[in-house]
Structure formats: C-alpha cells, structure tokens
CSV table of C-alpha atoms in Angstrom, one decimal:
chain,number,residue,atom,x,y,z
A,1,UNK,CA,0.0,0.0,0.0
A,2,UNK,CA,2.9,2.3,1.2
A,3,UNK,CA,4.3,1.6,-2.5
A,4,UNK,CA,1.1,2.3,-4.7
A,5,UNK,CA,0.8,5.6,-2.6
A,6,UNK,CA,4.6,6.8,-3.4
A,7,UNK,CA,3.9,5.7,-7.4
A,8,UNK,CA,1.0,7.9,-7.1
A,9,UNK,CA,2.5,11.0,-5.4
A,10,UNK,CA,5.5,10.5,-8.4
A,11,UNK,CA,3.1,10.4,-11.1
A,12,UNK,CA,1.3,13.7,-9.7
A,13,UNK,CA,4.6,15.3,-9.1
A,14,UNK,CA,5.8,14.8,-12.5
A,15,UNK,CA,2.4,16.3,-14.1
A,16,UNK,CA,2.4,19.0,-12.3
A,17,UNK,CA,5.8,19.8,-13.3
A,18,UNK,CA,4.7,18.8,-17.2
A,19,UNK,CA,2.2,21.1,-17.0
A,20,UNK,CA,4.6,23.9,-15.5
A,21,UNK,CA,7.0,23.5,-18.5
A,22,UNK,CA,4.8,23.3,-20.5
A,23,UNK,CA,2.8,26.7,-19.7
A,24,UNK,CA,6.2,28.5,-19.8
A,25,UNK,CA,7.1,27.5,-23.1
A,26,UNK,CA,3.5,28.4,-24.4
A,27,UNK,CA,4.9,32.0,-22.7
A,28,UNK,CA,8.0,32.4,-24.1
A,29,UNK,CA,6.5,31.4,-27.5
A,30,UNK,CA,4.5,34.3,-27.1
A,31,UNK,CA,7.1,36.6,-26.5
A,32,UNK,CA,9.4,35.6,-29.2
A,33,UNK,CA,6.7,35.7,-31.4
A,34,UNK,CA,5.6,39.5,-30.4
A,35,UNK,CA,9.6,40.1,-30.5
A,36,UNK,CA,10.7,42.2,-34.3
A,37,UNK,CA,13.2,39.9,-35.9
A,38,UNK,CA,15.6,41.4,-38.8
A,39,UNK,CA,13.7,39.9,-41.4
A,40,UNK,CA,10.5,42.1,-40.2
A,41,UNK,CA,12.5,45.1,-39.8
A,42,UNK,CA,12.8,45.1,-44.0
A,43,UNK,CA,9.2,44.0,-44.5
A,44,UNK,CA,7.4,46.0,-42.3
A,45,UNK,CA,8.5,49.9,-43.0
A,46,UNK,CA,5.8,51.6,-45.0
A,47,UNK,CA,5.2,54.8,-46.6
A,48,UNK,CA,3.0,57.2,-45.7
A,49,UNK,CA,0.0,57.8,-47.6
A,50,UNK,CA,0.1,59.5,-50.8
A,51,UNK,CA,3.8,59.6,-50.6
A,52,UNK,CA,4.3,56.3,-53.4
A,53,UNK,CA,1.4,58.6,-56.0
A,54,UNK,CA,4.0,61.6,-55.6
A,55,UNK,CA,7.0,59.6,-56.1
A,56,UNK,CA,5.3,58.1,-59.1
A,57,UNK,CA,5.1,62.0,-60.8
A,58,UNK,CA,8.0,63.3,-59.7
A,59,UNK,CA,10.6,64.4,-62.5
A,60,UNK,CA,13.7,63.4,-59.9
A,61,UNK,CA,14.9,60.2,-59.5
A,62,UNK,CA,13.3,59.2,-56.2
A,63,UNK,CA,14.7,56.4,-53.7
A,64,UNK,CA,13.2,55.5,-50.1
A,65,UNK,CA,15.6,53.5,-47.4
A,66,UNK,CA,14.5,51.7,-44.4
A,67,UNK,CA,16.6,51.8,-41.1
A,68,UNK,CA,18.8,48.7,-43.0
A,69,UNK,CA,19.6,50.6,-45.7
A,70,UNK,CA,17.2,48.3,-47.8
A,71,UNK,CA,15.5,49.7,-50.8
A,72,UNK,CA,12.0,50.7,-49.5
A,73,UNK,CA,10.6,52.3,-53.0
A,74,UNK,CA,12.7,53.3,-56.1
A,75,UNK,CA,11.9,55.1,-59.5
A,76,UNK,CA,12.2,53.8,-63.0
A,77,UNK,CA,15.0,56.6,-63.0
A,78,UNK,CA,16.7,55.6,-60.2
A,79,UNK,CA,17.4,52.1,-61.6
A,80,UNK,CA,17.8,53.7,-65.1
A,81,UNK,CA,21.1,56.0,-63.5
A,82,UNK,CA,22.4,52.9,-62.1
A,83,UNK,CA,21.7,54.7,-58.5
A,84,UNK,CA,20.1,51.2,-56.9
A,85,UNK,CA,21.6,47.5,-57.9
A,86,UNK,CA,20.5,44.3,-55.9
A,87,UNK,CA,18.1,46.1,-53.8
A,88,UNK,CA,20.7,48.2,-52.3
A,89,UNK,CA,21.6,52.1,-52.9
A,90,UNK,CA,24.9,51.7,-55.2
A,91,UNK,CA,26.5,54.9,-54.7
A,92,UNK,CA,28.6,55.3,-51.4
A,93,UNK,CA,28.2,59.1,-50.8
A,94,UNK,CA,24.4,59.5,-51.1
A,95,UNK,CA,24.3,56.0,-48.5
A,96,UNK,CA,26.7,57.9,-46.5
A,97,UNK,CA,24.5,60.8,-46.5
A,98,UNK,CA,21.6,58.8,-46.0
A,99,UNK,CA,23.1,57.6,-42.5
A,100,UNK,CA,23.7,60.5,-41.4
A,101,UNK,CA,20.2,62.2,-42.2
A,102,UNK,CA,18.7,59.3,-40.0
A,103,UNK,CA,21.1,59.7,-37.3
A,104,UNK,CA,20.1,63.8,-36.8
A,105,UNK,CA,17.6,64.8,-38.9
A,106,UNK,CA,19.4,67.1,-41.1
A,107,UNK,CA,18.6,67.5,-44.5
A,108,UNK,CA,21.4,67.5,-46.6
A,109,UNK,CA,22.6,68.1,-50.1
A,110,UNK,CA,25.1,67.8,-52.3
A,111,UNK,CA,26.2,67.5,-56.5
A,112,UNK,CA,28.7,64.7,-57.3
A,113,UNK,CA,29.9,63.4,-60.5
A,114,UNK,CA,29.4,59.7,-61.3
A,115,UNK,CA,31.0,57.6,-63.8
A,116,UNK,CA,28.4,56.6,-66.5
A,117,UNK,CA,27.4,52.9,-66.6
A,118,UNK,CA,27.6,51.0,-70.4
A,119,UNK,CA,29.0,54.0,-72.4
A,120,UNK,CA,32.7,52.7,-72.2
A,121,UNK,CA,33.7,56.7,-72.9
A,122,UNK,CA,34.4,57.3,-69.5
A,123,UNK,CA,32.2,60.3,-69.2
A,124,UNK,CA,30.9,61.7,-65.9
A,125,UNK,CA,27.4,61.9,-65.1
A,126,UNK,CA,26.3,65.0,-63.1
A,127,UNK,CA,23.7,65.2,-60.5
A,128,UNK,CA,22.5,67.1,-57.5
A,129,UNK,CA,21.1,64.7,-54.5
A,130,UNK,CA,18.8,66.1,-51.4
A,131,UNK,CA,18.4,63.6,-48.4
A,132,UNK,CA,15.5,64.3,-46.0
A,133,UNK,CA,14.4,62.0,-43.4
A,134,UNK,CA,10.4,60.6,-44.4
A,135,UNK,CA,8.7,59.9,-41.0
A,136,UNK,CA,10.7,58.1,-38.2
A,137,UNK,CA,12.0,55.5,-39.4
A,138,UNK,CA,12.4,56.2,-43.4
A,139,UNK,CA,14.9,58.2,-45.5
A,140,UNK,CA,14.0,59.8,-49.0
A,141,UNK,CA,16.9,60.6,-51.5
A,142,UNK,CA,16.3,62.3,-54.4
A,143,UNK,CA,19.0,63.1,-57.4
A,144,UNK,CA,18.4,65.4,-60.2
A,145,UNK,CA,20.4,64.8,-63.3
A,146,UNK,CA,22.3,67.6,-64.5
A,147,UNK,CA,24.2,66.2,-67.3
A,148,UNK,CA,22.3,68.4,-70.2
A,149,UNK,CA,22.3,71.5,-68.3
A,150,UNK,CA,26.2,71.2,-67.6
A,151,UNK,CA,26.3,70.6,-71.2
A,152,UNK,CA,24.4,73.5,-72.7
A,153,UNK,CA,26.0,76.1,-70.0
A,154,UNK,CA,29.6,74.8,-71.0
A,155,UNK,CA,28.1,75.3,-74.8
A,156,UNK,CA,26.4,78.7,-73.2
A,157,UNK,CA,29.8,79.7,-71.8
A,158,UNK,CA,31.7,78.6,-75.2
A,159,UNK,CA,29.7,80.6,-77.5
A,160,UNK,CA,30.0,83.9,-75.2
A,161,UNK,CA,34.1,83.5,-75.0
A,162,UNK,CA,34.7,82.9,-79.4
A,163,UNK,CA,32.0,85.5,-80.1
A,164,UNK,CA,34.1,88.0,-77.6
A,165,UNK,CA,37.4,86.7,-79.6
A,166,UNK,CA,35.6,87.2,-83.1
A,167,UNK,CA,34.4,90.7,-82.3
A,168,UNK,CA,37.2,91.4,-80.8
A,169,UNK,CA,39.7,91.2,-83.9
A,170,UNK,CA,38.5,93.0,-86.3
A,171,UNK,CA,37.8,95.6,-84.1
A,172,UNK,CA,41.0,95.5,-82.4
A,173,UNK,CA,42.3,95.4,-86.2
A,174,UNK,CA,40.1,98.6,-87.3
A,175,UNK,CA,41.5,100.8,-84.2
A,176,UNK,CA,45.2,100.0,-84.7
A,177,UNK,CA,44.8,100.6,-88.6
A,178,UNK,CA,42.9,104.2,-88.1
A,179,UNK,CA,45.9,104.8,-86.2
A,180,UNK,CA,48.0,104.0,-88.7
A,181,UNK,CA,45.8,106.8,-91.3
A,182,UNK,CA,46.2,109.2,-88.5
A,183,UNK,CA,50.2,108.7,-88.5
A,184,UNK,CA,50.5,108.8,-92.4
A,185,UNK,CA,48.6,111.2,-93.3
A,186,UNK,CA,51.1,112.6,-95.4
A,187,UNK,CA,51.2,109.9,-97.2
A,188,UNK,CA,48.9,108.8,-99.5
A,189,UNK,CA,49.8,105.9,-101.0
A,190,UNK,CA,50.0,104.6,-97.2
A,191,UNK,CA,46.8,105.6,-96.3
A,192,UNK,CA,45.2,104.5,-99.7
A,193,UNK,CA,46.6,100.8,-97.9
A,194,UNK,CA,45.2,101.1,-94.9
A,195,UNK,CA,42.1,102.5,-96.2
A,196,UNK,CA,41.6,99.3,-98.2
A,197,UNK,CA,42.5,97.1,-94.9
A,198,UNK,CA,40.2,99.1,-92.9
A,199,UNK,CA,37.4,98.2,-95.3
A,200,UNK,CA,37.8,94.8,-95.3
A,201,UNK,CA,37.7,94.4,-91.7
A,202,UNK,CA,34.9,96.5,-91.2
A,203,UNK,CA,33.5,93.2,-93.8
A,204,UNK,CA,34.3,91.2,-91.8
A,205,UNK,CA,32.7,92.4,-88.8
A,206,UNK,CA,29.8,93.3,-90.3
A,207,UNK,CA,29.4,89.2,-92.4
A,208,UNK,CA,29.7,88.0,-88.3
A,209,UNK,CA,27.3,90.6,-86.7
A,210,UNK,CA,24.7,89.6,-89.4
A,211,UNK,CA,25.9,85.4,-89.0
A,212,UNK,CA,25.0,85.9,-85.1
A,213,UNK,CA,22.0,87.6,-86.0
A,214,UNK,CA,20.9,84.7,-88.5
A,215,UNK,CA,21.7,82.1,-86.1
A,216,UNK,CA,19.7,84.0,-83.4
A,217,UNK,CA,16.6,83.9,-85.6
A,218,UNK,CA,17.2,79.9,-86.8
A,219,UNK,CA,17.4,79.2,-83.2
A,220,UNK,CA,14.4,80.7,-81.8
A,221,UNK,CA,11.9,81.2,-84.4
A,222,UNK,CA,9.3,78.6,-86.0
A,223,UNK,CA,10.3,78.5,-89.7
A,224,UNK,CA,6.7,76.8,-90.1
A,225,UNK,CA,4.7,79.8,-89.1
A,226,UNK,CA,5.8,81.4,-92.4
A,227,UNK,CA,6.4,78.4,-94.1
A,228,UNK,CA,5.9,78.3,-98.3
A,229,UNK,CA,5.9,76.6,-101.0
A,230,UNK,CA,9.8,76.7,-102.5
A,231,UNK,CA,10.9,76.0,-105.4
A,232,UNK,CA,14.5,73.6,-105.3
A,233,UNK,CA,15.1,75.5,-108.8
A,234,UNK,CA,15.1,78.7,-107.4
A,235,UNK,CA,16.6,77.8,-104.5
A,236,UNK,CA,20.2,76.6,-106.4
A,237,UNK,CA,19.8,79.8,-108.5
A,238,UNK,CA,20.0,82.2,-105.9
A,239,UNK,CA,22.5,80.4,-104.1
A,240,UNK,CA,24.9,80.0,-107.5
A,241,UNK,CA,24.0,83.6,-108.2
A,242,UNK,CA,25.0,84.8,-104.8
A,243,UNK,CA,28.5,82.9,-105.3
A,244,UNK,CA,28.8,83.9,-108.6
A,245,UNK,CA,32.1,86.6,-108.0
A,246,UNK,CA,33.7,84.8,-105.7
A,247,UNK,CA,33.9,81.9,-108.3
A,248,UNK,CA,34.7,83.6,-111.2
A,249,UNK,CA,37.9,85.2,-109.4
A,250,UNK,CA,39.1,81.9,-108.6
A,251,UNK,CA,38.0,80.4,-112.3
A,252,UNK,CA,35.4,78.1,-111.0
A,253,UNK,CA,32.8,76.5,-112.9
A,254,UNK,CA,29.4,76.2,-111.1
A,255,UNK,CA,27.1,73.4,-112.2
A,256,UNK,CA,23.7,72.9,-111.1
A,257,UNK,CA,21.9,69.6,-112.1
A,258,UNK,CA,19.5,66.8,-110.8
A,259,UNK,CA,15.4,66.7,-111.3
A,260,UNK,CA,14.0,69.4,-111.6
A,261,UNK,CA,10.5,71.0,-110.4
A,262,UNK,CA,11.1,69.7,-106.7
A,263,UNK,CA,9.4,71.8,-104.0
A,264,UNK,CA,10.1,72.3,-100.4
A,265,UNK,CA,7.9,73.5,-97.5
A,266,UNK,CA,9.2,76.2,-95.5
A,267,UNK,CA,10.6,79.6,-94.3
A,268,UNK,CA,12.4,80.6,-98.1
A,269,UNK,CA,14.6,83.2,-96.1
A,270,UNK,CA,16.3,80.1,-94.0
A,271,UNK,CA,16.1,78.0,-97.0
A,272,UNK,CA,18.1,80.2,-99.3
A,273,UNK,CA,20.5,81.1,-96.5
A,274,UNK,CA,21.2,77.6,-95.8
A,275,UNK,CA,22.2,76.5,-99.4
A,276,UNK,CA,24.1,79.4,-99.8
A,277,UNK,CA,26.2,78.6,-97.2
A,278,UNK,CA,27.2,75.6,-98.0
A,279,UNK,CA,27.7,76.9,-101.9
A,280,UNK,CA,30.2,79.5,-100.7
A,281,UNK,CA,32.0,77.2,-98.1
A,282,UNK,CA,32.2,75.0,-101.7
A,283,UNK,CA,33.8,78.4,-103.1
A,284,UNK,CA,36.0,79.4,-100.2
A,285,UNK,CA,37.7,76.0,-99.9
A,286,UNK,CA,38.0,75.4,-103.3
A,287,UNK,CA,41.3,75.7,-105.4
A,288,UNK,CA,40.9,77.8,-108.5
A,289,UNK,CA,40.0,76.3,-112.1
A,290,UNK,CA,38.2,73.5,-110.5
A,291,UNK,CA,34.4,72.7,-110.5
A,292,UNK,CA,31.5,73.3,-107.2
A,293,UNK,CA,28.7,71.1,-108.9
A,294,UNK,CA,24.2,71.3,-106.9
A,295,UNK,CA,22.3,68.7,-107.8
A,296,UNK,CA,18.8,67.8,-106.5
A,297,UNK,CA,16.8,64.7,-106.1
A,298,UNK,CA,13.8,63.4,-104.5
A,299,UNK,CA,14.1,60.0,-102.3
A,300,UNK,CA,11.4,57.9,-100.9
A,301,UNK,CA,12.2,56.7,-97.1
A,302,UNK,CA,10.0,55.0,-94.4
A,303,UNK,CA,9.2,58.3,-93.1
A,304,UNK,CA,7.8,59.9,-97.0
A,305,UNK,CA,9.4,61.2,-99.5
A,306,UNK,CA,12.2,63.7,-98.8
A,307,UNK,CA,14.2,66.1,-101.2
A,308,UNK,CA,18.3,66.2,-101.1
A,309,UNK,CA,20.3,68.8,-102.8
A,310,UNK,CA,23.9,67.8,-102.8
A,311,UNK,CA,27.1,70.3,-103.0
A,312,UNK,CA,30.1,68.8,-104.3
A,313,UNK,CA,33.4,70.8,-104.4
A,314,UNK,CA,36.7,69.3,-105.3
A,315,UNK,CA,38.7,71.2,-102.5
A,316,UNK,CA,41.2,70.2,-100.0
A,317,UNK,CA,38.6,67.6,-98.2
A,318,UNK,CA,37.9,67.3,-94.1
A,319,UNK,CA,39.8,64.8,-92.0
A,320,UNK,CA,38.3,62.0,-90.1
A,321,UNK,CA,38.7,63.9,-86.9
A,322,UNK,CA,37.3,67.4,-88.3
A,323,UNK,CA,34.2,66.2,-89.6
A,324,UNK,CA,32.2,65.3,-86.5
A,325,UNK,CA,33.1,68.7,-85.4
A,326,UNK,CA,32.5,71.2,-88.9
A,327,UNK,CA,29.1,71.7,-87.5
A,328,UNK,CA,30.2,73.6,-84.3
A,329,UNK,CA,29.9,77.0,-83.9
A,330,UNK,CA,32.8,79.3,-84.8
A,331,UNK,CA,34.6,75.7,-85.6
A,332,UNK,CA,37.3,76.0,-88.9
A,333,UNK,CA,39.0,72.8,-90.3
A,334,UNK,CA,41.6,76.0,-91.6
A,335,UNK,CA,41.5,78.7,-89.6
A,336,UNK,CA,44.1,80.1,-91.9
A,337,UNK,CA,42.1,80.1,-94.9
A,338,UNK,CA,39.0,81.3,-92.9
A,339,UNK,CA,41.1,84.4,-92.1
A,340,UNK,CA,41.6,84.8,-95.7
A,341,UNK,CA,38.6,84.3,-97.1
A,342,UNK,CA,36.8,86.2,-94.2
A,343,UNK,CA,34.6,82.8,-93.1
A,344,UNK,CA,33.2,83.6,-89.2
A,345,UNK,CA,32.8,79.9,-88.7
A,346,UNK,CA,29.0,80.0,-88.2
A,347,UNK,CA,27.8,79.2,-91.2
A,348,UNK,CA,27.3,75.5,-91.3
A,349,UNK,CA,26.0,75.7,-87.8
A,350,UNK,CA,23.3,78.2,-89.6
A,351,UNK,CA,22.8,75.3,-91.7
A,352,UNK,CA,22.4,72.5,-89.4
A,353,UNK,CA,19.5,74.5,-87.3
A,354,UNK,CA,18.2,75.3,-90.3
A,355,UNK,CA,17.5,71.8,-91.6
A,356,UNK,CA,16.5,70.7,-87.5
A,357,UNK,CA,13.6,73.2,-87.4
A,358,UNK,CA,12.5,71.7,-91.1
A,359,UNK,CA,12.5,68.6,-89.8
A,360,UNK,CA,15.8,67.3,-92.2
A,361,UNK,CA,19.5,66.8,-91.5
A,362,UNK,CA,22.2,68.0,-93.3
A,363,UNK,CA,25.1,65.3,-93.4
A,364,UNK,CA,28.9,65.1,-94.7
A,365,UNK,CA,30.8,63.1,-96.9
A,366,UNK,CA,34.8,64.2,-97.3
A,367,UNK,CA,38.1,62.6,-98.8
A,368,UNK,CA,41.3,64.9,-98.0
A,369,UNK,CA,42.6,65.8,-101.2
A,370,UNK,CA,39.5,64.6,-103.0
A,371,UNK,CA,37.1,67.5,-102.0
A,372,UNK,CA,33.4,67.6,-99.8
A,373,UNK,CA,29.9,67.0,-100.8
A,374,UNK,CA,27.4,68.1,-98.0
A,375,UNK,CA,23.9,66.8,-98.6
A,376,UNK,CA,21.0,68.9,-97.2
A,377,UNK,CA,17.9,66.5,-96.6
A,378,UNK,CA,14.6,68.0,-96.3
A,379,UNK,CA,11.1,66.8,-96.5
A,380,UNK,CA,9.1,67.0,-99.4
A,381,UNK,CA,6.4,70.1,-99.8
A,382,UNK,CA,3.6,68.0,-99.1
A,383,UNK,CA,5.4,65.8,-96.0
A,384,UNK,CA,6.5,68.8,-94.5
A,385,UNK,CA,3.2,70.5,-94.8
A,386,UNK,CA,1.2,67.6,-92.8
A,387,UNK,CA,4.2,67.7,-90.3
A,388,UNK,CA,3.4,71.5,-90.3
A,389,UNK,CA,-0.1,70.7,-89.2
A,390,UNK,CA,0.7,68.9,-86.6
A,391,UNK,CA,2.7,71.1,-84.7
A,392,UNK,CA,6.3,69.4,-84.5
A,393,UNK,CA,8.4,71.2,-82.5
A,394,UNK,CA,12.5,72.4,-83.3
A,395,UNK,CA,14.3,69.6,-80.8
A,396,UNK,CA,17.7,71.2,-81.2
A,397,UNK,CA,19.8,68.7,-79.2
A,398,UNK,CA,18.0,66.0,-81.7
A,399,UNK,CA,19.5,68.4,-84.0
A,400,UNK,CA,23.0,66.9,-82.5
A,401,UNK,CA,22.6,64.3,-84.7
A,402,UNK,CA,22.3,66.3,-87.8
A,403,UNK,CA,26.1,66.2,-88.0
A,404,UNK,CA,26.5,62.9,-88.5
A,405,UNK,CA,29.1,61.2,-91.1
A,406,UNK,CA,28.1,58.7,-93.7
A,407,UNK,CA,29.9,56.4,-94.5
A,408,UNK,CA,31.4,56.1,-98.7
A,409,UNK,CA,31.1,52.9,-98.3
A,410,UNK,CA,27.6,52.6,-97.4
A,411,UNK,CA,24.7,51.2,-100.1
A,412,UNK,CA,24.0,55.1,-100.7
A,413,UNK,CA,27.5,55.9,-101.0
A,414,UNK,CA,27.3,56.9,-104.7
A,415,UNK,CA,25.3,60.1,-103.6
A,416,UNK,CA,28.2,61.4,-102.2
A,417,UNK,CA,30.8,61.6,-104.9
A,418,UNK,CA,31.1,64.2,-107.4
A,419,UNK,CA,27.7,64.8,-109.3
A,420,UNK,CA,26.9,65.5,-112.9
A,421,UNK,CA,26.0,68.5,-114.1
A,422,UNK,CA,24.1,68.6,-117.1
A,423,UNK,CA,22.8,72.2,-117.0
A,424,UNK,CA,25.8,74.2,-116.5
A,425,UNK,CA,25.1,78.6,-115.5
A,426,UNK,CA,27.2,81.3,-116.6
C-alpha cells in the first residue's frame, strides 16, 4: 500500500511539473513571437500615404531606405542611373548621406559626378542629391540629373568666350589701322593701304554681326509659321547667283543639275541662306580652275518622301577627326584660310538649325585631297506640310545628330561623290 501511494504521489509530481514547463514554453512562445526579428525590420517599413502617388510623378529620381539601408521604393529613374543595384543604394556618398540624415535629422545636399554605366567613354554623369528623413523610421533621396544642363551652359559659356574673340579682332584690327591713317597722313599711298584694310575688316565684322543675327533667328523662331511653297530650282539659283564673283575670281565652274521642279515646304529666307552657305564654303575652300557642282533629287524613305540637294566641291577635303566637329559654332578645319577668305565659322551651324527646325539633317561626306559634298535632306512640300499641321516642335539637341558622317562605303555611298551637271550657268 505504502508503495502504490509513493507511485502515485511521483506520477502527480511529474504532471504537475509537465504542466509547469509546459505553460512557460507556451509563454515564451508568445514573447518571441511579439519580439521584431531582422527579417520584419525590411518588411514592415511603410510609406506614408500619398507619398508612393508623388514619387510616381516626380521628375527626380526618387529612392526611399528603411533603417537597414534596404530599398523601401525606387523610380524607374533611379534604376535607369544605375543609382540602386540588388536592392541596395549603389552609390557610397548618397548612402553615406543617408546615415547620417537618419542619425540627426538634417537635410542634406550635395552635387557629385558619377561615372556613366555601359558607355565605355568614361564620361561623368552630373547630379545634385537632397536627403530628408520621411517619417521616423524612413529616409527619401532624391538626385536630379544635370548632365544636359552642364552641357548646354559649358556650350552657353563657349559661344560667349569665341564670339568675344571674333568681335574682338577686327575691331582691335580697325583701331590699330585708323591709327596708322592718322600717323600717315602725309602719305597717300599709305593711307590708300590702310584704307583698303580698314574696309575689309569693317566686312568682316559686319558678315559676323549679321551670322550671329541669323543664327539668333534659326534658333528661336518657327520657320513653319511662315512656311511656303519653294521652289528647289530657285533655291540653287539664288545660291549659285549669290557665289557667282567669288567663283569667277578663282575660275570656278558652277554646275547645277539633278530633277528638276522639286518643291520644299518652308521659311524661303532660311532655305536660301542655308544653301548658300554651303555653296560659298564650296567656293571658299576650293582651289581655283576646279568645279562646285548642286544637284537635286527626290528620295522615298519610311518616313515619306524627302528632297536632297547635294554640293560637291573638289577642295582640300575634311579629316576623319574634323568632320564630327565642322558643324560647331565658330569651328574651322583651316583657320588660316578662314582668315583669308573672311569665313566667321558660323555658317554651317546656320545650316544645321536650319535643316533641324525643317524637320531634315544636313550630313557630310569628305576625302582629303579629294574635295566635300554636303547633302541637305529636307522633307518633301507636301510631308512637311502635314508635319506643319501637326505642330512638330524644333528639338535642337535631336539636331546633334544632324552632323552625323556617312559612311562612302555605305549602299547610298554613290550620292556622295562628285555629281553630274548637265545644266551648266554662266
């Protein structure tokens, strides 16, 4: 009996204890279970309402870190400037930045340059990032990309420094040479000379006021508000007639050939002034007794059909180098004959904002010591009259591309060498 009784108070013993053990581990259960583990500390951040709609709008390139430095929310643009890989912030600085915003608060800013992912040219990508802290717990960077408007105030900035050089020389040249009248003045041979010099500075500054004038108006005026009819025909005309000194000094034959009774839709003033510019560059950088031939002919392409009116000189031809670059304002592949002939340097830069804001391109083909042939490429009159309709807009840094370089050994190559002229004017 003594023995039953002692089984008995063991058993109850060890079930109350059971039960004991097993009440605290239904507790501590609990606990852990109530307890933020590290995986929940990256799920359970939020953003405030509204805050993902305005993200979605914003024009910035928006990212939003938890207090792990894990990748809350991010923009298309953020992945697009390489900002955010693997779910984490890729840049060191702006992470930096972001630690230390959540540590006190502060909102911060700073521009830095970054290297440019998948271009292999090594070029820098600008941008200004702002860290402010978003609630408690969350961090909101955003970077502003200002690549394009480095670009156009170094191009701002260039323009201002050459046309201060250009202007500066032939006045410069004017003053020292009336100076030289006044001191020979008793001499009139002399002053006969300096006379003449005077004169053809005073040209000079007066071809570059009008060039910066032109490119002014090119620039910021719809040639389509005004646009016309215009004639192709008339077009080469004006441009040969307009030449037509400079290249019988030098003995050269200008031919105009092609199809004839090809029309264009546009501003005739622009139109005219871009042909003849690249008619007289054709003169200018010609040697003498050789031939500047304009020919015109209409192409079909996926996008209608387009006119292209060809100038072929056989001068001394553009290097590889020069030719991405003959398109740049105030740029000369000779500065030393564009002293001599009195070229400013603006003229094909005329012509390729000219043929952006009528919706063509105006492209280069060049041999040294073979000669040129620039080919402006315009839409026909009734293309660029439904374009017209619609309201395209000039995109001038679309006009970037105008300057690009065909190749002579492409299918179309045989546009590009020296072109027949049938029709030969006086």
């Amino acid at each position: 009996m003594d023995v039953n009784a002692a089984v008995a108070a063991a058993a109850a013993i060890a079930g109350v204890l059971t039960g004991v053990i097993a009440m605290l581990a239904f507790r501590w259960s609990e606990r852990d279970q109530k307890r933020p583990t590290r995986t929940s500390l990256h799920t359970d951040p939020v953003l405030p309402p509204g805050v993902d709609t305005v993200l979605s709008v914003l024009r910035s390139s928006a990212v939003v870190l938890d207090e792990g430095d894990a990748v809350v929310k991010a923009s298309s643009a953020a992945y697009a400037l390489g900002l955010v890989r693997g779910g984490k912030l890729a840049v060191e600085p702006m992470l930096q930045m972001a630690r230390d915003t959540r540590r006190d608060g502060e909102i911060r800013q700073v521009e830095l340059d970054l290297p440019r992912r998948g271009t292999g040219r090594g070029e820098a990508l600008a941008v200004s990032a702002r860290v402010a802290p978003l609630g408690s717990r969350l961090v909101l960077l955003l970077v502003e990309d200002l690549t394009e408007a480095r670009r156009i105030e170094a191009v701002r900035r260039d323009f201002v420094a050459n046309v201060s050089h250009e202007l500066k020389t032939p006045v410069g040249a004017l003053s020292l040479l009336s100076e030289a009248v006044m001191d020979a003045s008793d001499d009139p041979e002399a002053v006969e000379r300096f006379a003449g010099r005077m004169q053809i500075e005073a040209t000079r500054l007066t071809n570059l006021v009008q060039e910066l004038i032109d490119l002014s108006r090119v620039q910021n005026d719809d040639p389509l508000e005004d646009a016309e009819p215009v004639r192709v025909d008339e077009l080469v005309a004006e441009a040969i007639d307009r030449c037509r000194h400079a290249a019988g000094t030098k003995q050269i034959t200008m031919a105009a050939g092609g199809t004839a009774d090809l029309h264009l839709w546009g501003n005739r003033g622009q139109l005219a002034a871009a042909l003849g510019n690249l008619v007289e560059n054709a003169v200018n950088y010609s040697p003498a007794r050789t031939r500047v031939g304009i020919a015109a002919r209409k192409v079909t392409a996926s996008g209608g059909a387009h006119i292209e009116i060809a100038v072929t000189d056989q001068g001394i031809g553009i290097s590889e180098k020069d030719k991405e670059r003959v398109f740049e304002r105030f740029y000369r592949v000779d500065p030393a004959r564009s002293r001599a002939t009195g070229g400013t340097g603006l003229g094909l830069a005329i012509v390729k904002h000219v043929a952006a804001s009528h919706g063509g391109e105006v492209s280069v083909w060049s041999s040294e010591g073979q000669g040129s042939t620039f080919t402006l490429r315009l839409p026909e009159a009734g293309v660029a009259r439904d374009r017209a309709t619609q309201h395209s807009a000039l995109d001038d840094e679309a006009g970037q591309s105008a300057s690009a370089v065909p190749s002579p050994d492409s299918p179309d190559s045989s546009q590009y060498e020296p072109l027949p002229a049938p029709e030969v004017l006086p």
